[in-house]
């Protein structure tokens, strides 16, 4: 029989065991506390001892703590994270045990050694959100969370959706969303509930408005407001600024002004298809009068100016279609620019314009419109009678002149009801020819001192149309005083020009002599160069 006993240490031991083949076995149950144990065995006056060391078991649990459960996401502020690691019975792991740390985002000490069972790491982050911090050793791990909160507002980025608007009733979108993205110094979205106030910084002044002027709280750093267009095209800019709980701007101010939002004009407009004067398309030539009657390829520029319902220039690139009753018109450039203007070139050529072509080449573009109720689809005149009925046009026994081309400009647009309609306008161009009529008349042929005579000059082509602008009329008188001696004709010009001759002889001048003169008249023009003189005019001394 062998006796076993605990000389040092604690826990339970089988104290009496019999030998089998000279060996006695006793079972020692370990303590929960690490430390040394010494066991004695004795039999028949003989004894011996053996020492055993109770050691810490493998890691079984980790307890994690942090100095702060919430940090500013500035990349500078840190918190200490502690991992207390123990075995199955709660004994701390030996000093120097390596604990690994990981974070879902941000920066953390990757490994640390335990001291008294505790490993320490330092954590910081620049991003906002809920960070998961994990400590692990072997197969054991534990996770805690730390909230990273944004810093104070630092910047605002303004964006739009969509990126442009149309004016009211334009058929385009008239409302867009303005988004203010408010960030801190680390470019993180600011705290929810940060207040942003919007205002219109610049606009065309056509009634544009925001959905609210009250501060809007952010969600995930974003604040939204709606911008509504008015009746004017142009650009709008929005300002956003962060305000405090009393609606005062922060100090320093955090604000931003947007880039331009383009407000596009509406489509070309004609209020009433039965009233041409309600069309927002106006056409005109520059110059009105060209030397073009049976002359090839003299040109004039035809200009069409287009507006929408609210008299804004229509969007650039609006197509305008041109046709003419005389000559050839080039239409490949017939698209509006940013100012709503389209220009094309009219070339003098066959067919040369006459009265029938003026009225019969084209009809009212809206004649097929369901609301068209005019008694005729003919576009009314009259053609100008520039020489006051002297020349008969040989077509309809009227004095309307041949040689005047009508130009029609038309585009697709809408009427007052929003229905599709043709928006159009017409203008006229004079194709003047060679001078065929040129003579003068005087109102008085005998002038006493200080009296005057009116000299009337008649000049026009075979159709009764005036000479082109820029022609020069020169008068020459050897005595007397003319009201003018040289004159440049305007556009479209006239068929009658007048000047005055004053008898400026001084009856008290002993050297003054009565005289008879004729006034020389010379015309230099693309239409020709002609010379004539008036009948004699007597300048008397009494």
Short mmCIF file of C-alpha atoms in Angstrom, two decimals:
data_model
loop_
_atom_site.label_atom_id
_atom_site.label_comp_id
_atom_site.label_asym_id
_atom_site.label_seq_id
_atom_site.Cartn_x
_atom_site.Cartn_y
_atom_site.Cartn_z
CA UNK A 1 0.00 0.00 0.00
CA UNK A 2 1.47 3.32 -1.05
CA UNK A 3 0.43 6.56 0.64
CA UNK A 4 0.21 9.79 -1.45
CA UNK A 5 -0.02 13.32 0.01
CA UNK A 6 0.11 17.01 -1.08
CA UNK A 7 3.18 18.60 0.40
CA UNK A 8 2.64 21.94 -1.44
CA UNK A 9 -0.28 23.25 -3.45
CA UNK A 10 -3.93 22.42 -3.46
CA UNK A 11 -6.60 20.39 -5.14
CA UNK A 12 -7.53 16.72 -4.74
CA UNK A 13 -5.33 13.60 -4.78
CA UNK A 14 -5.99 9.87 -4.31
CA UNK A 15 -4.10 9.19 -1.07
CA UNK A 16 -3.89 5.35 -0.89
CA UNK A 17 -3.09 3.14 -3.84
CA UNK A 18 -1.87 -0.45 -4.09
CA UNK A 19 0.89 -1.52 -6.36
CA UNK A 20 0.51 -3.61 -9.42
CA UNK A 21 3.69 -5.06 -10.76
CA UNK A 22 5.49 -2.71 -8.39
CA UNK A 23 3.73 0.47 -9.57
CA UNK A 24 1.10 2.47 -7.66
CA UNK A 25 -0.87 5.14 -9.55
CA UNK A 26 -2.69 8.13 -7.96
CA UNK A 27 -4.82 10.72 -9.79
CA UNK A 28 -4.25 14.45 -9.13
CA UNK A 29 -7.02 16.86 -10.07
CA UNK A 30 -5.58 20.30 -10.91
CA UNK A 31 -6.52 23.56 -9.29
CA UNK A 32 -7.99 26.56 -11.18
CA UNK A 33 -5.06 28.66 -10.07
CA UNK A 34 -1.70 28.40 -11.78
CA UNK A 35 1.22 27.52 -9.51
CA UNK A 36 3.54 24.73 -8.26
CA UNK A 37 2.38 21.49 -6.58
CA UNK A 38 4.63 19.01 -4.69
CA UNK A 39 3.43 15.45 -4.05
CA UNK A 40 4.95 12.92 -1.65
CA UNK A 41 4.70 9.10 -1.86
CA UNK A 42 5.70 6.79 1.06
CA UNK A 43 5.71 3.05 1.76
CA UNK A 44 7.39 0.94 4.45
CA UNK A 45 9.42 3.87 5.77
CA UNK A 46 10.53 4.95 2.32
CA UNK A 47 9.39 8.27 0.70
CA UNK A 48 9.98 10.54 -2.30
CA UNK A 49 8.52 13.76 -3.75
CA UNK A 50 7.76 15.12 -7.20
CA UNK A 51 6.91 18.72 -8.32
CA UNK A 52 4.18 19.60 -10.83
CA UNK A 53 3.38 23.10 -12.30
CA UNK A 54 -0.22 24.21 -12.84
CA UNK A 55 -0.16 26.37 -16.10
CA UNK A 56 -2.69 28.69 -17.82
CA UNK A 57 -4.82 26.99 -20.46
CA UNK A 58 -5.39 28.05 -24.04
CA UNK A 59 -7.27 31.27 -24.71
CA UNK A 60 -10.96 30.75 -24.23
CA UNK A 61 -12.49 34.22 -23.99
CA UNK A 62 -11.73 37.84 -24.83
CA UNK A 63 -13.26 40.85 -23.14
CA UNK A 64 -12.96 44.07 -25.19
CA UNK A 65 -13.32 47.66 -24.03
CA UNK A 66 -12.52 51.07 -25.51
CA UNK A 67 -11.95 54.42 -23.90
CA UNK A 68 -14.52 56.00 -26.24
CA UNK A 69 -17.41 54.42 -28.06
CA UNK A 70 -17.70 57.48 -30.34
CA UNK A 71 -14.93 59.44 -32.05
CA UNK A 72 -14.70 62.40 -34.41
CA UNK A 73 -13.68 61.12 -37.83
CA UNK A 74 -10.74 63.48 -38.15
CA UNK A 75 -7.89 60.99 -38.44
CA UNK A 76 -6.20 62.55 -35.41
CA UNK A 77 -8.32 61.74 -32.39
CA UNK A 78 -7.56 58.25 -31.01
CA UNK A 79 -9.04 55.85 -28.53
CA UNK A 80 -7.38 52.95 -26.71
CA UNK A 81 -8.90 49.56 -27.34
CA UNK A 82 -8.18 46.84 -24.72
CA UNK A 83 -8.53 43.09 -25.12
CA UNK A 84 -8.50 41.09 -21.86
CA UNK A 85 -7.77 37.47 -22.77
CA UNK A 86 -8.29 34.53 -20.38
CA UNK A 87 -8.41 30.78 -20.42
CA UNK A 88 -11.44 28.62 -19.75
CA UNK A 89 -11.33 29.19 -15.99
CA UNK A 90 -10.64 32.90 -16.21
CA UNK A 91 -6.89 32.93 -15.85
CA UNK A 92 -5.21 35.68 -17.83
CA UNK A 93 -2.98 34.45 -20.60
CA UNK A 94 0.73 34.71 -20.01
CA UNK A 95 2.48 37.99 -20.64
CA UNK A 96 3.72 38.33 -24.20
CA UNK A 97 0.81 36.49 -25.78
CA UNK A 98 0.30 38.15 -29.19
CA UNK A 99 -3.20 39.47 -29.86
CA UNK A 100 -4.21 40.55 -33.37
CA UNK A 101 -6.44 43.60 -33.94
CA UNK A 102 -8.46 44.44 -37.05
CA UNK A 103 -10.84 47.30 -37.97
CA UNK A 104 -13.51 47.37 -40.69
CA UNK A 105 -12.11 50.81 -41.61
CA UNK A 106 -9.67 53.26 -40.14
CA UNK A 107 -6.26 52.65 -38.57
CA UNK A 108 -5.51 50.36 -35.60
CA UNK A 109 -2.45 48.76 -34.05
CA UNK A 110 -2.24 45.42 -35.83
CA UNK A 111 -0.74 43.32 -32.99
CA UNK A 112 -0.06 43.79 -29.30
CA UNK A 113 1.38 41.62 -26.51
CA UNK A 114 -0.53 40.93 -23.35
CA UNK A 115 0.55 42.20 -20.00
CA UNK A 116 -1.38 40.80 -17.06
CA UNK A 117 -3.71 39.34 -19.66
CA UNK A 118 -4.45 42.68 -21.33
CA UNK A 119 -3.41 43.74 -24.87
CA UNK A 120 -3.75 47.38 -25.84
CA UNK A 121 -4.22 48.96 -29.31
CA UNK A 122 -4.81 52.50 -30.61
CA UNK A 123 -7.55 53.30 -33.16
CA UNK A 124 -8.44 56.35 -35.30
CA UNK A 125 -10.32 56.94 -38.57
CA UNK A 126 -11.12 59.63 -41.16
CA UNK A 127 -14.31 58.04 -42.43
CA UNK A 128 -17.66 58.17 -40.70
CA UNK A 129 -19.85 55.23 -39.78
CA UNK A 130 -19.88 52.31 -37.36
CA UNK A 131 -16.45 50.66 -37.24
CA UNK A 132 -16.10 47.04 -36.11
CA UNK A 133 -12.98 46.41 -34.03
CA UNK A 134 -11.97 42.76 -33.65
CA UNK A 135 -9.36 41.20 -31.37
CA UNK A 136 -8.32 37.58 -31.95
CA UNK A 137 -5.91 34.95 -30.70
CA UNK A 138 -5.98 31.48 -32.13
CA UNK A 139 -9.57 30.57 -32.90
CA UNK A 140 -10.99 32.97 -30.32
CA UNK A 141 -12.15 36.47 -31.30
CA UNK A 142 -14.33 39.25 -30.04
CA UNK A 143 -15.75 42.38 -31.73
CA UNK A 144 -16.93 45.73 -30.47
CA UNK A 145 -18.16 48.78 -32.41
CA UNK A 146 -17.04 52.40 -32.34
CA UNK A 147 -19.06 55.15 -33.97
CA UNK A 148 -17.11 57.63 -36.08
CA UNK A 149 -18.96 60.89 -36.27
CA UNK A 150 -18.41 63.64 -38.87
CA UNK A 151 -16.81 66.95 -38.08
CA UNK A 152 -18.23 70.43 -38.48
CA UNK A 153 -19.46 71.49 -41.95
CA UNK A 154 -16.57 72.58 -44.16
CA UNK A 155 -17.82 72.63 -47.76
CA UNK A 156 -20.92 72.41 -49.97
CA UNK A 157 -21.18 70.89 -53.43
CA UNK A 158 -24.28 71.83 -55.45
CA UNK A 159 -25.67 69.57 -58.17
CA UNK A 160 -28.84 69.48 -60.29
CA UNK A 161 -31.15 66.83 -61.61
CA UNK A 162 -31.93 67.34 -64.43
CA UNK A 163 -29.28 69.86 -65.43
CA UNK A 164 -31.52 72.31 -67.32
CA UNK A 165 -35.07 73.65 -67.45
CA UNK A 166 -37.54 75.02 -69.93
CA UNK A 167 -39.68 78.09 -69.41
CA UNK A 168 -43.28 77.67 -68.36
CA UNK A 169 -45.48 76.00 -70.99
CA UNK A 170 -42.40 75.09 -73.04
CA UNK A 171 -43.00 71.36 -73.09
CA UNK A 172 -39.71 70.88 -71.26
CA UNK A 173 -39.25 69.97 -67.63
CA UNK A 174 -39.92 73.11 -65.58
CA UNK A 175 -38.73 71.79 -62.20
CA UNK A 176 -35.38 70.39 -61.13
CA UNK A 177 -33.91 69.22 -57.84
CA UNK A 178 -31.04 71.15 -56.33
CA UNK A 179 -28.90 69.00 -54.01
CA UNK A 180 -26.46 70.41 -51.49
CA UNK A 181 -23.84 67.84 -50.47
CA UNK A 182 -22.38 69.12 -47.19
CA UNK A 183 -19.01 67.68 -46.09
CA UNK A 184 -16.60 68.04 -43.21
CA UNK A 185 -12.87 68.70 -43.53
CA UNK A 186 -12.24 64.99 -44.18
CA UNK A 187 -14.87 64.97 -46.96
CA UNK A 188 -17.33 63.02 -44.82
CA UNK A 189 -21.06 63.75 -44.98
CA UNK A 190 -22.02 65.95 -42.05
CA UNK A 191 -24.34 64.94 -39.23
CA UNK A 192 -27.97 64.37 -40.12
CA UNK A 193 -30.06 67.41 -39.36
CA UNK A 194 -27.45 69.97 -40.41
CA UNK A 195 -29.52 72.91 -41.67
CA UNK A 196 -29.02 74.28 -45.18
CA UNK A 197 -30.77 77.39 -46.50
CA UNK A 198 -31.18 77.93 -50.26
CA UNK A 199 -31.84 81.09 -52.22
CA UNK A 200 -31.85 82.22 -55.84
CA UNK A 201 -28.56 84.05 -56.33
CA UNK A 202 -29.14 85.21 -59.93
CA UNK A 203 -31.91 84.67 -62.47
CA UNK A 204 -33.57 86.15 -65.56
CA UNK A 205 -36.30 87.59 -63.33
CA UNK A 206 -39.13 85.71 -64.98
CA UNK A 207 -40.82 84.41 -61.84
CA UNK A 208 -38.40 81.61 -60.93
CA UNK A 209 -38.90 80.25 -57.39
CA UNK A 210 -37.68 77.63 -54.93
CA UNK A 211 -39.97 75.10 -53.26
CA UNK A 212 -39.00 76.47 -49.84
CA UNK A 213 -36.96 79.30 -48.38
CA UNK A 214 -36.79 77.63 -44.96
CA UNK A 215 -33.64 75.73 -43.94
CA UNK A 216 -33.63 72.10 -45.06
CA UNK A 217 -32.08 69.42 -42.77
CA UNK A 218 -29.51 67.06 -44.24
CA UNK A 219 -29.87 63.30 -44.43
CA UNK A 220 -26.60 61.47 -45.09
CA UNK A 221 -25.10 64.90 -45.73
CA UNK A 222 -27.62 65.82 -48.44
CA UNK A 223 -30.24 68.58 -48.47
CA UNK A 224 -32.66 69.02 -51.36
CA UNK A 225 -34.83 71.82 -52.73
CA UNK A 226 -36.76 72.22 -56.00
CA UNK A 227 -36.14 75.04 -58.48
CA UNK A 228 -39.06 76.06 -60.69
CA UNK A 229 -38.62 78.05 -63.89
CA UNK A 230 -40.60 81.16 -64.85
CA UNK A 231 -41.37 82.73 -68.20
CA UNK A 232 -37.90 83.97 -69.15
CA UNK A 233 -35.04 82.01 -70.63
CA UNK A 234 -31.51 82.52 -69.44
CA UNK A 235 -29.43 81.20 -66.55
CA UNK A 236 -30.15 80.72 -62.85
CA UNK A 237 -27.64 80.37 -60.02
CA UNK A 238 -28.48 79.03 -56.57
CA UNK A 239 -26.73 79.77 -53.29
CA UNK A 240 -26.72 77.33 -50.37
CA UNK A 241 -25.37 78.06 -46.90
CA UNK A 242 -25.28 76.21 -43.59
CA UNK A 243 -27.16 77.92 -40.75
CA UNK A 244 -27.41 77.24 -37.04
CA UNK A 245 -30.50 76.46 -35.03
CA UNK A 246 -31.46 80.14 -35.01
CA UNK A 247 -31.12 80.40 -38.80
CA UNK A 248 -27.94 82.47 -38.58
CA UNK A 249 -25.02 81.66 -40.89
CA UNK A 250 -22.07 79.91 -39.30
CA UNK A 251 -18.90 81.87 -38.56
CA UNK A 252 -16.96 81.49 -40.74
CA UNK A 253 -19.70 81.07 -43.31
CA UNK A 254 -20.05 77.74 -45.10
CA UNK A 255 -21.73 78.49 -48.42
CA UNK A 256 -21.56 77.80 -52.14
CA UNK A 257 -22.94 79.35 -55.33
CA UNK A 258 -23.84 77.01 -58.13
CA UNK A 259 -22.77 76.99 -61.71
CA UNK A 260 -25.38 78.20 -64.20
CA UNK A 261 -28.63 76.33 -64.67
CA UNK A 262 -29.80 76.97 -68.22
CA UNK A 263 -33.47 77.83 -68.61
CA UNK A 264 -34.30 77.13 -72.22
CA UNK A 265 -36.94 79.04 -74.11
CA UNK A 266 -40.08 77.38 -75.33
CA UNK A 267 -40.89 76.46 -78.92
CA UNK A 268 -41.71 79.07 -81.57
CA UNK A 269 -45.16 80.50 -80.88
CA UNK A 270 -48.17 81.80 -82.75
CA UNK A 271 -51.11 82.61 -80.52
CA UNK A 272 -53.80 82.41 -83.21
CA UNK A 273 -53.35 80.70 -86.57
CA UNK A 274 -55.92 83.10 -88.00
CA UNK A 275 -53.96 86.18 -86.97
CA UNK A 276 -50.54 86.47 -88.52
CA UNK A 277 -49.68 89.38 -86.20
CA UNK A 278 -49.58 86.95 -83.25
CA UNK A 279 -46.65 85.05 -84.77
CA UNK A 280 -43.34 85.26 -82.90
CA UNK A 281 -41.41 85.02 -86.17
CA UNK A 282 -40.30 88.22 -87.85
CA UNK A 283 -38.39 88.30 -91.12
CA UNK A 284 -36.52 91.05 -92.91
CA UNK A 285 -33.83 91.58 -95.56
CA UNK A 286 -30.53 93.43 -95.37
CA UNK A 287 -30.51 95.25 -97.71
CA UNK A 288 -34.13 95.53 -98.85
CA UNK A 289 -33.21 96.74 -102.34
CA UNK A 290 -30.69 94.91 -104.53
CA UNK A 291 -29.76 95.39 -108.16
CA UNK A 292 -31.39 92.14 -109.18
CA UNK A 293 -33.94 92.60 -111.99
CA UNK A 294 -32.59 90.31 -114.71
CA UNK A 295 -29.25 90.36 -112.92
CA UNK A 296 -27.73 87.08 -111.71
CA UNK A 297 -26.32 86.52 -108.22
CA UNK A 298 -26.57 89.81 -106.48
CA UNK A 299 -27.47 88.95 -102.91
CA UNK A 300 -29.22 90.06 -99.78
CA UNK A 301 -29.30 88.49 -96.32
CA UNK A 302 -32.68 87.32 -95.05
CA UNK A 303 -32.95 87.39 -91.27
CA UNK A 304 -35.61 85.60 -89.24
CA UNK A 305 -35.97 86.36 -85.53
CA UNK A 306 -37.92 83.77 -83.52
CA UNK A 307 -39.42 83.94 -80.05
CA UNK A 308 -41.40 81.73 -77.73
CA UNK A 309 -44.68 82.45 -75.97
CA UNK A 310 -42.96 84.82 -73.56
CA UNK A 311 -40.82 86.55 -76.22
CA UNK A 312 -37.64 84.69 -75.31
CA UNK A 313 -35.31 83.76 -78.17
CA UNK A 314 -36.05 80.18 -79.16
CA UNK A 315 -33.38 77.53 -78.47
CA UNK A 316 -30.31 77.57 -80.68
CA UNK A 317 -30.54 75.13 -83.57
CA UNK A 318 -34.25 75.64 -84.25
CA UNK A 319 -34.76 74.93 -87.96
CA UNK A 320 -36.33 77.66 -90.09
CA UNK A 321 -37.48 76.97 -93.64
CA UNK A 322 -37.34 79.69 -96.28
CA UNK A 323 -38.88 79.98 -99.72
CA UNK A 324 -39.18 82.86 -102.17
CA UNK A 325 -41.32 84.06 -105.06
CA UNK A 326 -38.25 85.36 -106.87
CA UNK A 327 -34.60 84.38 -107.07
CA UNK A 328 -32.94 81.46 -105.33
CA UNK A 329 -32.67 81.19 -101.55
CA UNK A 330 -30.03 79.12 -99.77
CA UNK A 331 -31.49 77.34 -96.75
CA UNK A 332 -28.60 75.25 -95.44
CA UNK A 333 -27.81 77.88 -92.81
CA UNK A 334 -31.41 78.20 -91.66
CA UNK A 335 -30.91 77.40 -87.99
CA UNK A 336 -31.24 79.82 -85.11
CA UNK A 337 -28.31 80.94 -83.01
CA UNK A 338 -28.33 81.62 -79.27
CA UNK A 339 -30.26 84.84 -79.90
CA UNK A 340 -33.03 83.13 -81.84
CA UNK A 341 -31.79 84.49 -85.18
CA UNK A 342 -31.51 82.52 -88.42
CA UNK A 343 -29.93 83.98 -91.55
CA UNK A 344 -29.91 82.80 -95.17
CA UNK A 345 -28.89 84.34 -98.47
CA UNK A 346 -31.25 85.30 -101.30
CA UNK A 347 -29.62 85.36 -104.74
CA UNK A 348 -31.03 87.31 -107.66
CA UNK A 349 -31.84 84.79 -110.38
CA UNK A 350 -34.74 83.30 -112.26
CA UNK A 351 -37.59 83.23 -111.60
CA UNK A 352 -37.60 87.01 -111.40
CA UNK A 353 -40.37 88.31 -109.16
CA UNK A 354 -43.63 89.67 -110.53
CA UNK A 355 -47.10 90.34 -109.20
CA UNK A 356 -48.62 86.87 -109.83
CA UNK A 357 -45.66 85.11 -108.23
CA UNK A 358 -45.87 87.43 -105.23
CA UNK A 359 -49.38 86.17 -104.44
CA UNK A 360 -49.38 82.64 -105.84
CA UNK A 361 -46.04 81.06 -104.93
CA UNK A 362 -47.11 80.01 -101.44
CA UNK A 363 -50.18 80.05 -99.21
CA UNK A 364 -50.77 80.56 -95.51
CA UNK A 365 -48.73 77.76 -93.85
CA UNK A 366 -51.56 77.10 -91.37
CA UNK A 367 -54.25 76.60 -94.03
CA UNK A 368 -54.41 72.91 -93.06
CA UNK A 369 -54.68 73.60 -89.33
CA UNK A 370 -57.98 72.38 -87.82
CA UNK A 371 -58.65 75.84 -86.35
CA UNK A 372 -57.98 77.74 -89.60
CA UNK A 373 -61.12 79.73 -90.50
CA UNK A 374 -59.89 82.55 -92.75
CA UNK A 375 -61.91 82.88 -95.98
CA UNK A 376 -58.78 82.43 -98.11
CA UNK A 377 -55.40 80.80 -97.67
CA UNK A 378 -53.78 83.54 -99.75
CA UNK A 379 -51.30 85.71 -97.89
CA UNK A 380 -52.55 89.27 -98.41
CA UNK A 381 -50.51 92.14 -99.83
CA UNK A 382 -50.47 94.75 -101.12
CA UNK A 383 -47.23 95.07 -103.02
CA UNK A 384 -45.75 98.55 -102.51
CA UNK A 385 -46.41 101.12 -105.23
CA UNK A 386 -43.15 103.00 -105.00
CA UNK A 387 -43.58 105.39 -107.91
CA UNK A 388 -47.17 106.31 -106.97
CA UNK A 389 -49.12 104.70 -109.79
CA UNK A 390 -47.12 105.91 -112.75
CA UNK A 391 -46.37 102.43 -114.10
CA UNK A 392 -49.01 99.77 -114.78
CA UNK A 393 -47.81 96.27 -113.98
CA UNK A 394 -49.65 94.80 -117.03
CA UNK A 395 -51.15 91.97 -114.98
CA UNK A 396 -54.12 93.27 -113.05
CA UNK A 397 -54.41 96.92 -114.11
CA UNK A 398 -53.11 98.06 -110.73
CA UNK A 399 -50.02 100.00 -109.82
CA UNK A 400 -48.54 97.21 -107.66
CA UNK A 401 -44.95 96.84 -108.78
CA UNK A 402 -43.27 93.92 -110.45
CA UNK A 403 -39.74 93.20 -109.29
CA UNK A 404 -40.66 92.67 -105.64
CA UNK A 405 -39.96 89.19 -104.25
CA UNK A 406 -41.82 87.83 -101.27
CA UNK A 407 -39.87 85.60 -98.88
CA UNK A 408 -41.62 83.22 -96.50
CA UNK A 409 -39.92 81.97 -93.32
CA UNK A 410 -41.69 79.19 -91.42
CA UNK A 411 -40.94 76.83 -88.57
CA UNK A 412 -42.72 74.29 -86.41
CA UNK A 413 -44.18 75.66 -83.20
CA UNK A 414 -47.29 75.75 -81.05
CA UNK A 415 -50.39 77.90 -80.70
CA UNK A 416 -51.98 79.31 -77.55
CA UNK A 417 -53.63 75.93 -76.85
CA UNK A 418 -50.33 74.10 -77.05
CA UNK A 419 -51.28 72.49 -80.35
CA UNK A 420 -48.80 72.10 -83.17
CA UNK A 421 -48.88 75.07 -85.54
CA UNK A 422 -46.75 76.77 -88.14
CA UNK A 423 -45.03 79.91 -86.94
CA UNK A 424 -44.25 82.12 -89.90
CA UNK A 425 -43.54 85.53 -91.30
CA UNK A 426 -43.03 87.15 -94.69
CA UNK A 427 -40.87 89.95 -95.97
CA UNK A 428 -40.22 91.59 -99.33
CA UNK A 429 -37.08 92.25 -101.34
CA UNK A 430 -36.87 94.73 -104.22
CA UNK A 431 -35.13 93.44 -107.34
CA UNK A 432 -34.42 96.83 -108.93
CA UNK A 433 -33.23 97.13 -112.51
CA UNK A 434 -31.57 99.62 -114.78
CA UNK A 435 -32.68 103.24 -114.54
CA UNK A 436 -35.40 103.90 -117.12
CA UNK A 437 -37.06 107.02 -115.76
CA UNK A 438 -34.97 110.05 -114.81
CA UNK A 439 -36.16 113.65 -115.02
CA UNK A 440 -36.53 116.78 -112.94
CA UNK A 441 -39.18 119.39 -112.17
CA UNK A 442 -38.82 122.80 -110.55
CA UNK A 443 -41.51 124.59 -108.61
CA UNK A 444 -40.47 128.12 -109.72
CA UNK A 445 -38.36 129.30 -112.62
CA UNK A 446 -38.08 132.96 -111.52
CA UNK A 447 -36.70 133.73 -108.06
CA UNK A 448 -36.41 137.08 -106.35
CA UNK A 449 -33.76 137.46 -103.65
CA UNK A 450 -34.26 134.98 -100.76
CA UNK A 451 -36.95 133.09 -102.66
CA UNK A 452 -36.50 129.39 -103.29
CA UNK A 453 -37.47 126.80 -105.82
CA UNK A 454 -38.02 123.11 -105.07
CA UNK A 455 -36.16 120.80 -107.43
CA UNK A 456 -37.86 117.40 -107.68
CA UNK A 457 -35.88 114.47 -109.09
CA UNK A 458 -37.75 111.43 -110.39
CA UNK A 459 -35.68 108.27 -110.77
CA UNK A 460 -36.74 104.61 -110.97
CA UNK A 461 -36.43 101.47 -113.05
CA UNK A 462 -38.85 99.98 -115.55
CA UNK A 463 -41.03 98.52 -112.80
CA UNK A 464 -41.20 101.78 -110.86
CA UNK A 465 -38.72 100.62 -108.21
CA UNK A 466 -36.03 102.89 -106.69
CA UNK A 467 -32.30 102.64 -107.21
CA UNK A 468 -30.26 100.68 -104.69
CA UNK A 469 -28.99 102.13 -101.39
CA UNK A 470 -25.62 103.83 -101.49
CA UNK A 471 -26.24 105.43 -104.86
CA UNK A 472 -24.96 109.00 -105.15
CA UNK A 473 -27.04 111.94 -106.38
CA UNK A 474 -24.98 115.06 -107.10
CA UNK A 475 -26.39 118.55 -107.74
CA UNK A 476 -24.43 121.41 -109.28
CA UNK A 477 -25.52 125.05 -109.55
CA UNK A 478 -23.32 127.93 -110.75
CA UNK A 479 -25.27 130.45 -108.67
CA UNK A 480 -27.73 130.36 -105.83
CA UNK A 481 -27.49 128.14 -102.77
CA UNK A 482 -28.56 124.49 -102.80
CA UNK A 483 -29.93 122.76 -99.70
CA UNK A 484 -27.61 119.89 -100.51
CA UNK A 485 -25.14 119.11 -103.25
CA UNK A 486 -24.57 115.38 -102.69
CA UNK A 487 -26.87 112.74 -101.31
CA UNK A 488 -26.45 109.02 -100.61
CA UNK A 489 -29.64 107.04 -101.10
CA UNK A 490 -30.95 104.92 -98.28
CA UNK A 491 -32.62 101.53 -98.15
CA UNK A 492 -34.98 100.72 -99.80
CA UNK A 493 -34.66 104.13 -101.38
CA UNK A 494 -37.22 106.43 -102.97
CA UNK A 495 -38.31 107.27 -106.48
CA UNK A 496 -38.57 110.98 -105.72
CA UNK A 497 -35.88 113.19 -104.19
CA UNK A 498 -36.08 116.90 -103.55
CA UNK A 499 -33.69 119.78 -102.98
CA UNK A 500 -34.16 123.52 -102.62
CA UNK A 501 -32.42 126.27 -104.53
CA UNK A 502 -32.37 129.70 -102.81
CA UNK A 503 -31.66 132.94 -104.65
CA UNK A 504 -28.87 134.32 -102.50
CA UNK A 505 -28.10 137.39 -104.65
CA UNK A 506 -27.67 140.57 -102.59
CA UNK A 507 -29.54 143.52 -104.20
CA UNK A 508 -27.29 145.94 -102.29
CA UNK A 509 -24.15 144.47 -103.77
CA UNK A 510 -23.14 146.70 -106.71
CA UNK A 511 -21.32 143.74 -108.25
CA UNK A 512 -24.33 141.42 -108.11
CA UNK A 513 -25.83 140.48 -111.44
CA UNK A 514 -29.02 138.72 -112.38
CA UNK A 515 -28.42 135.36 -113.96
CA UNK A 516 -30.14 132.34 -115.40
CA UNK A 517 -28.93 128.89 -114.40
CA UNK A 518 -29.77 125.25 -114.86
CA UNK A 519 -29.02 122.78 -112.07
CA UNK A 520 -27.02 119.79 -113.18
CA UNK A 521 -28.13 116.44 -111.75
CA UNK A 522 -25.89 113.35 -111.84
CA UNK A 523 -26.74 109.89 -110.49
CA UNK A 524 -24.12 107.18 -109.98
CA UNK A 525 -25.56 103.80 -109.04
CA UNK A 526 -25.36 100.07 -109.63
CA UNK A 527 -28.54 100.71 -111.56
CA UNK A 528 -26.64 102.98 -113.93
CA UNK A 529 -25.05 106.42 -114.26
CA UNK A 530 -27.28 109.15 -115.68
CA UNK A 531 -27.02 112.91 -116.06
CA UNK A 532 -29.63 115.58 -116.67
CA UNK A 533 -30.32 119.22 -115.85
CA UNK A 534 -33.29 121.28 -114.83
CA UNK A 535 -35.05 123.87 -116.93
CA UNK A 536 -33.49 127.34 -116.67
CA UNK A 537 -34.13 129.27 -113.45
CA UNK A 538 -33.80 133.05 -113.33
CA UNK A 539 -32.20 134.59 -110.26
CA UNK A 540 -33.43 138.22 -110.04
CA UNK A 541 -32.19 141.17 -108.03
CA UNK A 542 -35.67 142.48 -107.27
#
